[in-house]
Amino acid sequence: MLVAAAVCPCPPLLVPEVAAGAAPELDAARAACADALGVLAAARPDRLVVVGPGEGDGVTAYPEGTPGSFRGFGVDKDVRLGPGGGAAAGGELPYGLMAAAWLLERTGWSDAPIEGITAGEELPAPRCAAVGRDLAARAGRVALLVMGDASACRSLKAPGYLDERAAPFDAEIARALGAADGAALTALDTELARELKVSGRAPWQVLAGAAEGTALGGALLYEDAPYGVGYVVAAWS
């Protein structure tokens, strides 16, 4: 059963060494992520599942201990998804799960075993919900750390350039995540999310499926678009 969830953005810039001189710009986001992970720890889960964005229309598993490296972002920094030395079907951690691994290391997570999955950007909403229900059934008390960004089209310098549809789309995402509104997350327009380069759509819909039948409440801890990309932090408990 899902007992808590934390929703965090997943840009490599969360890692101060990657952000370099721009690191202070995301200090508030990092602090909010730490607060969200504190909610997970307080829920005393038996298992933590990290859900991040992936490619295609499938789901890839990453066992505890799977490594990742930020060398591709110009920084000699390695991380692991918890202790151990797991081997994943997809190899090393993708960027979204690397950001999660860094957050978990930064906060000293030791409260429950960890596993990771990615939900592909083409994974349809009903399949996302089914994946979420399966995750929630894996232990008596399951917590999710859900990684993903909102639109990448909030400014002229954004990766996807400025799209006037982005701000209202992100506002609804922030509202739904802050209110633990699983129905609204499930109803997100998949095609529009793709056009706006929203990486979190599938992970958030996995969360919605995992939360079915629970009475979790939500809190919005952070929402901003400092680089023209929407970043949202929320906690469900």
Coordinates of N, CA and C in Angstrom, one line a residue:
M1 N 0.8 -1.2 0.0 CA 0.0 0.0 0.0 C 0.9 1.2 0.0
L2 N 0.5 2.2 -0.8 CA 1.2 3.5 -0.8 C 0.9 4.3 0.4
V3 N 2.0 4.7 1.2 CA 1.8 5.4 2.4 C 2.3 6.8 2.3
A4 N 3.2 7.1 1.3 CA 3.7 8.5 1.1 C 4.4 8.6 -0.2
A5 N 4.5 9.8 -0.7 CA 5.2 10.0 -2.0 C 5.8 11.4 -1.9
A6 N 7.0 11.5 -2.6 CA 7.6 12.8 -2.8 C 7.8 13.0 -4.3
V7 N 7.5 14.2 -4.8 CA 7.6 14.5 -6.2 C 8.7 15.6 -6.3
C8 N 9.7 15.3 -7.1 CA 10.8 16.2 -7.3 C 11.2 16.4 -8.7
P9 N 11.8 17.5 -9.1 CA 12.2 17.7 -10.5 C 13.5 16.9 -10.6
C10 N 14.0 16.7 -11.9 CA 15.1 15.8 -12.1 C 16.2 16.4 -13.0
P11 N 16.4 17.8 -13.0 CA 17.5 18.3 -13.9 C 18.8 18.0 -13.2
P12 N 19.8 17.6 -14.0 CA 21.2 17.4 -13.5 C 21.7 18.7 -12.7
L13 N 21.1 19.8 -13.0 CA 21.5 21.1 -12.4 C 21.2 21.0 -10.9
L14 N 20.3 20.1 -10.4 CA 20.1 19.9 -9.0 C 21.4 19.7 -8.3
V15 N 22.3 19.0 -8.9 CA 23.6 18.7 -8.3 C 24.5 19.9 -8.4
P16 N 24.9 20.5 -7.3 CA 25.7 21.7 -7.3 C 26.9 21.7 -8.2
E17 N 27.6 20.6 -8.2 CA 28.8 20.5 -9.0 C 28.5 20.6 -10.5
V18 N 27.4 20.1 -10.9 CA 27.0 20.3 -12.3 C 26.6 21.7 -12.6
A19 N 25.8 22.3 -11.7 CA 25.4 23.7 -11.8 C 26.5 24.7 -11.7
A20 N 27.6 24.4 -11.0 CA 28.7 25.2 -10.8 C 28.3 26.6 -10.3
G21 N 28.7 27.6 -11.0 CA 28.4 29.0 -10.5 C 26.9 29.3 -10.4
A22 N 26.1 28.6 -11.1 CA 24.6 28.8 -11.0 C 24.0 28.0 -9.9
A23 N 24.7 27.3 -9.1 CA 24.2 26.4 -8.1 C 23.2 27.1 -7.1
P24 N 23.5 28.3 -6.7 CA 22.6 28.9 -5.7 C 21.1 29.2 -6.2
E25 N 21.0 29.2 -7.6 CA 19.7 29.4 -8.2 C 18.7 28.3 -7.8
L26 N 19.2 27.1 -7.5 CA 18.3 26.0 -7.2 C 18.3 25.6 -5.7
D27 N 18.9 26.5 -4.9 CA 19.0 26.2 -3.5 C 17.6 25.9 -2.9
A28 N 16.6 26.8 -3.3 CA 15.2 26.6 -2.7 C 14.6 25.3 -3.2
A29 N 14.9 24.9 -4.4 CA 14.4 23.6 -4.9 C 15.0 22.4 -4.1
R30 N 16.3 22.5 -3.9 CA 17.0 21.5 -3.2 C 16.5 21.3 -1.8
A31 N 16.2 22.5 -1.1 CA 15.7 22.5 0.2 C 14.3 21.8 0.3
A32 N 13.5 22.2 -0.7 CA 12.1 21.6 -0.8 C 12.2 20.1 -1.0
C33 N 13.1 19.6 -1.9 CA 13.3 18.2 -2.1 C 13.7 17.5 -0.8
A34 N 14.6 18.1 0.0 CA 14.9 17.5 1.2 C 13.7 17.4 2.2
D35 N 12.9 18.4 2.2 CA 11.7 18.4 3.0 C 10.8 17.3 2.6
A36 N 10.6 17.1 1.2 CA 9.8 16.0 0.7 C 10.3 14.7 1.1
L37 N 11.6 14.5 1.0 CA 12.2 13.2 1.4 C 12.0 12.9 2.9
G38 N 12.0 14.0 3.7 CA 11.7 13.9 5.1 C 10.3 13.3 5.4
V39 N 9.3 13.7 4.5 CA 8.0 13.1 4.6 C 8.0 11.6 4.4
L40 N 8.8 11.2 3.4 CA 8.9 9.8 3.1 C 9.5 9.0 4.3
A41 N 10.6 9.5 4.9 CA 11.2 8.9 6.0 C 10.2 8.8 7.2
A42 N 9.4 9.8 7.4 CA 8.5 9.9 8.5 C 7.4 8.8 8.4
A43 N 7.1 8.4 7.1 CA 6.1 7.4 6.9 C 6.5 6.0 7.2
R44 N 7.8 5.8 7.5 CA 8.3 4.5 7.9 C 8.0 3.4 6.9
P45 N 8.4 3.6 5.6 CA 8.0 2.6 4.6 C 8.9 1.3 4.7
D46 N 8.3 0.3 4.2 CA 9.1 -1.0 4.1 C 9.9 -1.0 2.8
R47 N 9.5 -0.2 1.8 CA 10.2 -0.2 0.5 C 10.1 1.2 -0.1
L48 N 11.1 1.7 -0.7 CA 11.1 2.9 -1.4 C 11.3 2.6 -2.9
V49 N 10.4 3.1 -3.8 CA 10.5 2.9 -5.2 C 10.7 4.3 -5.8
V50 N 11.8 4.4 -6.6 CA 12.0 5.7 -7.3 C 11.5 5.5 -8.7
V51 N 10.7 6.4 -9.1 CA 10.1 6.4 -10.5 C 10.6 7.6 -11.3
G52 N 11.2 7.4 -12.4 CA 11.7 8.5 -13.2 C 11.3 8.3 -14.7
P53 N 11.6 9.4 -15.5 CA 11.2 9.3 -16.9 C 12.2 8.4 -17.7
G54 N 11.6 7.8 -18.7 CA 12.4 6.9 -19.6 C 12.1 7.1 -21.0
E55 N 12.6 6.3 -21.9 CA 12.4 6.4 -23.3 C 11.4 5.3 -23.7
G56 N 10.8 5.5 -24.9 CA 9.9 4.5 -25.5 C 8.6 4.4 -24.7
D57 N 8.1 3.1 -24.8 CA 6.8 2.9 -24.2 C 6.8 1.7 -23.2
G58 N 8.0 1.6 -22.6 CA 8.2 0.4 -21.6 C 8.5 0.9 -20.3
V59 N 8.8 -0.1 -19.4 CA 9.2 0.1 -18.0 C 10.5 -0.6 -17.8
T60 N 11.5 0.1 -17.3 CA 12.8 -0.5 -17.0 C 13.1 -0.5 -15.6
A61 N 13.6 -1.6 -15.0 CA 13.9 -1.7 -13.6 C 15.4 -1.5 -13.3
Y62 N 15.6 -0.9 -12.2 CA 17.0 -0.6 -11.7 C 17.1 -1.0 -10.3
P63 N 17.8 -2.1 -10.0 CA 17.9 -2.6 -8.6 C 18.7 -1.7 -7.7
E64 N 18.5 -1.9 -6.4 CA 19.3 -1.2 -5.5 C 20.8 -1.4 -5.7
G65 N 21.5 -0.3 -5.7 CA 23.0 -0.3 -5.9 C 23.4 0.0 -7.3
T66 N 22.4 0.2 -8.2 CA 22.8 0.5 -9.6 C 23.5 1.8 -9.7
P67 N 24.6 1.8 -10.4 CA 25.5 3.1 -10.4 C 25.0 4.0 -11.5
G68 N 25.5 5.3 -11.3 CA 25.3 6.3 -12.4 C 26.4 7.3 -12.3
S69 N 26.6 8.0 -13.3 CA 27.7 9.0 -13.4 C 27.3 10.3 -14.1
F70 N 27.8 11.4 -13.5 CA 27.5 12.7 -14.1 C 28.6 13.1 -15.0
R71 N 29.5 12.2 -15.4 CA 30.6 12.6 -16.3 C 30.1 13.1 -17.6
G72 N 28.9 12.6 -18.1 CA 28.4 13.1 -19.3 C 27.9 14.5 -19.2
F73 N 27.9 15.1 -18.0 CA 27.5 16.5 -17.8 C 28.7 17.3 -17.4
G74 N 29.9 16.7 -17.6 CA 31.1 17.5 -17.4 C 31.6 17.4 -16.0
V75 N 31.1 16.5 -15.1 CA 31.5 16.5 -13.7 C 31.9 15.1 -13.4
D76 N 33.1 14.9 -12.7 CA 33.6 13.6 -12.3 C 32.9 13.3 -11.0
K77 N 31.6 12.9 -11.1 CA 30.9 12.5 -9.8 C 30.0 11.3 -10.1
D78 N 30.1 10.3 -9.2 CA 29.4 9.1 -9.4 C 28.4 8.9 -8.2
V79 N 27.3 8.2 -8.5 CA 26.3 8.0 -7.5 C 25.8 6.5 -7.6
R80 N 25.1 6.1 -6.6 CA 24.5 4.8 -6.6 C 23.1 4.9 -6.0
L81 N 22.2 4.1 -6.5 CA 20.8 4.1 -6.0 C 20.7 3.2 -4.8
G82 N 21.2 3.8 -3.7 CA 21.3 3.0 -2.4 C 22.5 2.2 -2.4
P83 N 22.7 1.4 -1.3 CA 23.9 0.6 -1.2 C 23.9 -0.6 -2.1
G84 N 25.1 -1.3 -2.2 CA 25.2 -2.5 -3.0 C 25.7 -2.2 -4.3
G85 N 25.6 -3.3 -5.2 CA 26.1 -3.2 -6.5 C 25.2 -3.9 -7.5
G86 N 24.0 -3.4 -7.6 CA 23.0 -4.0 -8.5 C 23.4 -3.9 -10.0
A87 N 22.9 -4.8 -10.8 CA 23.1 -4.7 -12.2 C 21.7 -4.6 -12.9
A88 N 21.6 -3.5 -13.7 CA 20.2 -3.2 -14.3 C 20.1 -3.7 -15.7
A89 N 18.9 -4.0 -16.1 CA 18.7 -4.4 -17.5 C 19.1 -3.3 -18.4
G90 N 18.9 -2.1 -18.0 CA 19.2 -0.9 -18.8 C 20.6 -0.3 -18.6
G91 N 21.4 -1.0 -17.8 CA 22.8 -0.5 -17.6 C 22.8 0.5 -16.5
E92 N 23.6 1.6 -16.6 CA 23.7 2.6 -15.6 C 22.4 3.4 -15.5
L93 N 22.3 4.1 -14.4 CA 21.1 4.9 -14.1 C 20.9 6.0 -15.2
P94 N 19.7 6.2 -15.7 CA 19.4 7.4 -16.5 C 19.4 8.7 -15.7
Y95 N 19.4 9.8 -16.3 CA 19.6 11.1 -15.6 C 18.6 11.3 -14.5
G96 N 17.3 11.0 -14.7 CA 16.3 11.2 -13.7 C 16.6 10.4 -12.4
L97 N 17.0 9.2 -12.6 CA 17.3 8.4 -11.4 C 18.6 8.7 -10.8
M98 N 19.5 9.3 -11.6 CA 20.8 9.8 -11.0 C 20.5 11.0 -10.1
A99 N 19.6 11.9 -10.5 CA 19.2 13.0 -9.7 C 18.6 12.5 -8.4
A100 N 17.8 11.4 -8.5 CA 17.2 10.9 -7.2 C 18.2 10.2 -6.4
A101 N 19.2 9.5 -7.0 CA 20.2 8.9 -6.2 C 21.0 10.0 -5.4
W102 N 21.3 11.1 -6.1 CA 22.0 12.2 -5.5 C 21.2 12.7 -4.3
L103 N 19.9 13.0 -4.5 CA 19.1 13.5 -3.4 C 19.1 12.5 -2.2
L104 N 19.0 11.2 -2.5 CA 18.9 10.2 -1.4 C 20.3 10.2 -0.6
E105 N 21.4 10.3 -1.4 CA 22.7 10.3 -0.7 C 22.8 11.6 0.1
R106 N 22.4 12.7 -0.4 CA 22.5 14.0 0.2 C 21.7 14.0 1.6
T107 N 20.6 13.3 1.6 CA 19.8 13.3 2.8 C 20.1 12.1 3.7
G108 N 21.0 11.3 3.3 CA 21.4 10.1 4.1 C 20.3 9.1 4.2
W109 N 19.6 8.8 3.1 CA 18.5 7.8 3.2 C 19.0 6.5 3.7
S110 N 18.4 5.9 4.7 CA 18.7 4.6 5.2 C 17.5 4.0 5.8
D111 N 16.3 4.5 5.4 CA 15.0 4.1 6.1 C 14.4 2.8 5.5
A112 N 14.7 2.4 4.3 CA 14.1 1.3 3.6 C 14.9 0.9 2.4
P113 N 14.8 -0.4 2.0 CA 15.4 -0.8 0.7 C 14.9 0.1 -0.5
I114 N 15.7 0.2 -1.5 CA 15.3 1.1 -2.6 C 15.3 0.2 -3.9
E115 N 14.4 0.5 -4.8 CA 14.5 0.1 -6.2 C 14.1 1.2 -7.1
G116 N 14.4 1.1 -8.3 CA 14.1 2.2 -9.3 C 13.5 1.6 -10.5
I117 N 12.6 2.4 -11.1 CA 12.1 2.1 -12.5 C 12.0 3.4 -13.3
T118 N 12.0 3.2 -14.6 CA 11.7 4.4 -15.5 C 10.4 4.0 -16.2
A119 N 9.6 5.0 -16.4 CA 8.3 4.9 -17.2 C 8.5 5.7 -18.5
G120 N 8.5 5.0 -19.6 CA 8.8 5.6 -20.9 C 7.8 6.7 -21.3
E121 N 8.4 7.7 -22.0 CA 7.6 8.9 -22.4 C 6.4 8.5 -23.2
E122 N 6.4 7.4 -23.9 CA 5.3 7.0 -24.7 C 4.3 6.0 -24.0
L123 N 4.6 5.7 -22.7 CA 3.7 4.8 -22.0 C 2.3 5.4 -21.8
P124 N 1.3 4.8 -22.2 CA -0.1 5.4 -22.1 C -0.5 5.4 -20.7
A125 N -1.5 6.3 -20.4 CA -1.9 6.5 -19.0 C -2.5 5.3 -18.4
P126 N -3.3 4.4 -19.1 CA -3.8 3.2 -18.4 C -2.7 2.3 -18.0
R127 N -1.6 2.2 -18.8 CA -0.5 1.3 -18.4 C 0.3 1.9 -17.3
C128 N 0.4 3.3 -17.2 CA 1.1 3.9 -16.1 C 0.3 3.6 -14.8
A129 N -1.0 3.7 -14.8 CA -1.8 3.4 -13.6 C -1.6 2.0 -13.2
A130 N -1.5 1.0 -14.1 CA -1.3 -0.4 -13.8 C 0.0 -0.6 -13.1
V131 N 1.1 0.1 -13.7 CA 2.4 0.0 -13.1 C 2.3 0.5 -11.6
G132 N 1.7 1.6 -11.4 CA 1.6 2.2 -10.1 C 0.9 1.2 -9.1
R133 N -0.2 0.6 -9.6 CA -0.9 -0.3 -8.7 C 0.0 -1.5 -8.3
D134 N 0.8 -2.0 -9.3 CA 1.7 -3.1 -9.0 C 2.8 -2.6 -8.0
L135 N 3.3 -1.4 -8.1 CA 4.3 -0.9 -7.2 C 3.7 -0.8 -5.8
A136 N 2.5 -0.3 -5.7 CA 1.9 -0.2 -4.4 C 1.7 -1.5 -3.6
A137 N 1.6 -2.6 -4.4 CA 1.3 -3.9 -3.8 C 2.5 -4.6 -3.5
R138 N 3.7 -4.1 -3.7 CA 4.9 -4.8 -3.5 C 5.3 -5.0 -2.0
A139 N 4.8 -4.2 -1.1 CA 5.1 -4.3 0.3 C 3.9 -3.7 1.1
G140 N 3.9 -4.0 2.4 CA 2.8 -3.5 3.2 C 2.8 -2.0 3.3
R141 N 4.0 -1.3 3.3 CA 4.1 0.1 3.3 C 5.1 0.6 2.3
V142 N 4.6 1.1 1.2 CA 5.4 1.5 0.1 C 5.5 3.1 0.0
A143 N 6.7 3.6 -0.3 CA 6.8 5.0 -0.5 C 7.4 5.2 -1.9
L144 N 7.0 6.3 -2.6 CA 7.5 6.6 -3.9 C 8.2 7.9 -3.9
L145 N 9.3 7.9 -4.6 CA 10.0 9.2 -4.9 C 9.9 9.3 -6.5
V146 N 9.1 10.3 -6.9 CA 8.7 10.4 -8.3 C 9.4 11.6 -8.9
M147 N 10.2 11.4 -9.9 CA 11.1 12.4 -10.5 C 10.5 12.8 -11.9
G148 N 10.5 14.1 -12.1 CA 10.1 14.5 -13.5 C 9.9 16.0 -13.5
D149 N 10.1 16.6 -14.7 CA 9.9 18.0 -14.8 C 8.6 18.3 -15.6
A150 N 8.1 19.5 -15.4 CA 7.0 20.0 -16.1 C 7.5 20.5 -17.5
S151 N 6.8 21.5 -18.1 CA 7.1 21.8 -19.4 C 8.5 22.5 -19.6
A152 N 9.1 22.4 -20.7 CA 10.4 23.0 -21.0 C 10.2 24.1 -22.0
C153 N 9.1 24.8 -21.9 CA 8.7 25.9 -22.9 C 8.1 27.1 -22.2
R154 N 8.7 27.5 -21.1 CA 8.2 28.6 -20.3 C 8.8 29.9 -20.6
S155 N 9.9 30.0 -21.5 CA 10.5 31.2 -21.8 C 11.2 31.1 -23.1
L156 N 11.6 32.3 -23.6 CA 12.3 32.3 -25.0 C 13.6 31.5 -25.0
K157 N 14.3 31.4 -23.8 CA 15.5 30.7 -23.7 C 15.4 29.3 -23.2
A158 N 14.1 28.8 -23.0 CA 13.9 27.5 -22.6 C 14.3 26.5 -23.7
P159 N 14.6 25.2 -23.3 CA 15.0 24.2 -24.3 C 13.9 24.1 -25.4
G160 N 12.7 24.2 -25.1 CA 11.6 24.1 -26.1 C 11.1 25.4 -26.6
Y161 N 11.8 26.5 -26.3 CA 11.3 27.9 -26.7 C 10.0 28.2 -26.0
L162 N 9.5 29.4 -26.2 CA 8.3 29.8 -25.5 C 7.0 29.3 -26.1
D163 N 6.2 28.7 -25.3 CA 4.9 28.2 -25.8 C 3.9 28.7 -24.8
E164 N 2.9 29.4 -25.3 CA 1.9 30.1 -24.4 C 1.0 29.0 -23.7
R165 N 1.0 27.8 -24.2 CA 0.3 26.8 -23.5 C 1.0 26.2 -22.2
A166 N 2.3 26.5 -22.1 CA 3.1 25.9 -21.1 C 2.7 26.3 -19.7
A167 N 2.5 27.6 -19.5 CA 2.3 28.1 -18.1 C 1.0 27.6 -17.5
P168 N -0.2 27.6 -18.3 CA -1.4 27.0 -17.7 C -1.3 25.5 -17.5
F169 N -0.6 24.8 -18.4 CA -0.4 23.4 -18.3 C 0.3 23.1 -17.0
D170 N 1.4 23.9 -16.7 CA 2.2 23.7 -15.5 C 1.4 24.0 -14.3
A171 N 0.6 25.1 -14.4 CA -0.2 25.5 -13.2 C -1.2 24.4 -12.8
E172 N -1.7 23.7 -13.8 CA -2.6 22.5 -13.4 C -1.8 21.4 -12.8
I173 N -0.6 21.2 -13.4 CA 0.2 20.1 -12.8 C 0.5 20.4 -11.3
A174 N 0.9 21.7 -11.1 CA 1.3 22.1 -9.7 C 0.1 21.9 -8.8
R175 N -1.1 22.3 -9.3 CA -2.3 22.2 -8.5 C -2.6 20.8 -8.1
A176 N -2.6 19.9 -9.2 CA -2.9 18.5 -9.0 C -1.9 17.8 -8.0
L177 N -0.6 18.1 -8.2 CA 0.4 17.5 -7.3 C 0.2 18.0 -5.9
G178 N -0.1 19.3 -5.8 CA -0.2 19.8 -4.4 C -1.5 19.4 -3.7
A179 N -2.5 19.0 -4.5 CA -3.7 18.5 -3.9 C -3.9 17.0 -3.9
A180 N -2.8 16.3 -4.3 CA -2.9 14.8 -4.4 C -4.1 14.4 -5.3
D181 N -4.3 15.1 -6.4 CA -5.4 14.8 -7.2 C -5.0 13.8 -8.3
G182 N -5.1 12.5 -8.0 CA -4.7 11.5 -9.0 C -5.5 11.5 -10.2
A183 N -6.8 11.8 -10.1 CA -7.7 11.8 -11.3 C -7.2 12.9 -12.3
A184 N -6.8 14.0 -11.8 CA -6.3 15.1 -12.7 C -5.0 14.7 -13.4
L185 N -4.1 14.0 -12.6 CA -2.9 13.6 -13.2 C -3.1 12.5 -14.3
T186 N -4.0 11.6 -14.0 CA -4.4 10.6 -15.0 C -4.9 11.2 -16.3
A187 N -5.6 12.3 -16.1 CA -6.3 12.9 -17.3 C -5.4 13.9 -18.1
L188 N -4.1 14.0 -17.7 CA -3.2 14.9 -18.4 C -3.2 14.5 -19.9
D189 N -3.2 15.5 -20.7 CA -3.1 15.3 -22.2 C -1.7 14.8 -22.6
T190 N -1.7 13.6 -23.0 CA -0.4 13.0 -23.3 C 0.3 13.6 -24.5
E191 N -0.5 14.0 -25.5 CA 0.1 14.6 -26.7 C 0.6 16.0 -26.4
L192 N -0.2 16.8 -25.6 CA 0.2 18.1 -25.3 C 1.5 18.1 -24.4
A193 N 1.5 17.1 -23.5 CA 2.7 16.9 -22.6 C 3.9 16.7 -23.5
R194 N 3.8 15.9 -24.5 CA 4.9 15.6 -25.4 C 5.4 16.9 -26.1
E195 N 4.4 17.6 -26.6 CA 4.7 18.8 -27.3 C 5.4 19.9 -26.5
L196 N 5.0 19.9 -25.2 CA 5.6 20.8 -24.2 C 6.9 20.3 -23.6
K197 N 7.3 19.1 -24.0 CA 8.5 18.5 -23.5 C 8.4 18.3 -21.9
V198 N 7.3 17.7 -21.5 CA 7.1 17.4 -20.1 C 7.6 16.0 -19.8
S199 N 8.7 15.9 -19.0 CA 9.3 14.6 -18.7 C 8.6 13.9 -17.6
G200 N 7.8 14.6 -16.8 CA 7.2 13.9 -15.7 C 5.8 13.3 -15.9
R201 N 5.3 13.4 -17.1 CA 3.9 13.0 -17.3 C 3.7 11.5 -16.9
A202 N 4.5 10.6 -17.4 CA 4.3 9.2 -17.1 C 4.6 8.9 -15.7
P203 N 5.7 9.4 -15.1 CA 6.0 9.1 -13.7 C 4.8 9.6 -12.8
W204 N 4.3 10.8 -13.1 CA 3.1 11.3 -12.3 C 1.9 10.4 -12.4
Q205 N 1.7 9.8 -13.6 CA 0.6 9.0 -13.8 C 0.8 7.6 -13.1
V206 N 2.0 7.2 -13.0 CA 2.3 6.0 -12.2 C 2.0 6.3 -10.7
L207 N 2.3 7.4 -10.2 CA 2.0 7.8 -8.9 C 0.5 7.8 -8.7
A208 N -0.3 8.3 -9.7 CA -1.7 8.4 -9.5 C -2.3 6.9 -9.4
G209 N -1.8 6.0 -10.2 CA -2.2 4.6 -10.1 C -1.9 4.0 -8.7
A210 N -0.7 4.3 -8.2 CA -0.3 3.8 -6.9 C -1.1 4.3 -5.8
A211 N -1.6 5.5 -5.9 CA -2.4 6.2 -4.9 C -3.9 5.8 -4.9
E212 N -4.3 5.0 -5.9 CA -5.8 4.7 -6.0 C -6.2 3.9 -4.7
G213 N -7.3 4.4 -4.2 CA -7.9 3.7 -3.0 C -7.3 4.2 -1.7
T214 N -6.3 5.1 -1.7 CA -5.8 5.7 -0.5 C -6.5 7.0 -0.2
A215 N -6.1 7.6 0.9 CA -6.7 8.9 1.3 C -5.6 9.9 1.6
L216 N -4.5 9.8 0.7 CA -3.4 10.7 0.9 C -3.7 12.1 0.6
G217 N -3.2 13.0 1.4 CA -3.3 14.4 1.1 C -2.0 15.0 0.6
G218 N -2.0 16.1 -0.1 CA -0.8 16.6 -0.7 C -0.5 18.0 -0.2
A219 N 0.8 18.4 -0.4 CA 1.3 19.7 -0.1 C 2.3 20.1 -1.2
L220 N 2.0 21.3 -1.8 CA 3.0 21.8 -2.8 C 4.1 22.6 -2.0
L221 N 5.3 22.1 -2.2 CA 6.4 22.7 -1.5 C 7.3 23.7 -2.3
Y222 N 7.2 23.6 -3.6 CA 8.0 24.5 -4.5 C 7.4 24.4 -5.9
E223 N 7.4 25.6 -6.6 CA 7.0 25.6 -8.0 C 7.7 26.9 -8.6
D224 N 8.5 26.6 -9.7 CA 9.1 27.7 -10.4 C 9.6 27.2 -11.7
A225 N 10.1 28.2 -12.5 CA 10.7 27.8 -13.8 C 11.9 28.7 -14.1
P226 N 13.0 28.4 -13.3 CA 14.1 29.3 -13.3 C 14.9 29.3 -14.7
Y227 N 14.8 28.2 -15.4 CA 15.5 28.2 -16.7 C 14.5 28.0 -17.8
G228 N 13.2 28.4 -17.6 CA 12.2 28.1 -18.6 C 11.6 26.7 -18.6
V229 N 12.0 26.0 -17.5 CA 11.5 24.6 -17.3 C 10.8 24.6 -16.0
G230 N 9.6 24.0 -16.0 CA 8.8 23.9 -14.8 C 9.3 22.9 -13.8
Y231 N 9.6 23.3 -12.6 CA 10.1 22.4 -11.5 C 9.1 22.5 -10.4
V232 N 8.6 21.3 -10.0 CA 7.6 21.2 -9.0 C 8.1 20.2 -7.9
V233 N 7.9 20.6 -6.6 CA 8.2 19.7 -5.5 C 6.9 19.6 -4.7
A234 N 6.5 18.4 -4.4 CA 5.3 18.1 -3.6 C 5.5 16.9 -2.7
A235 N 4.7 16.8 -1.7 CA 4.7 15.7 -0.8 C 3.3 15.2 -0.6
W236 N 3.1 13.9 -0.6 CA 1.8 13.2 -0.3 C 2.0 12.4 0.9
S237 N 1.1 12.5 1.8 CA 1.1 11.6 3.0 C -0.2 11.5 3.6

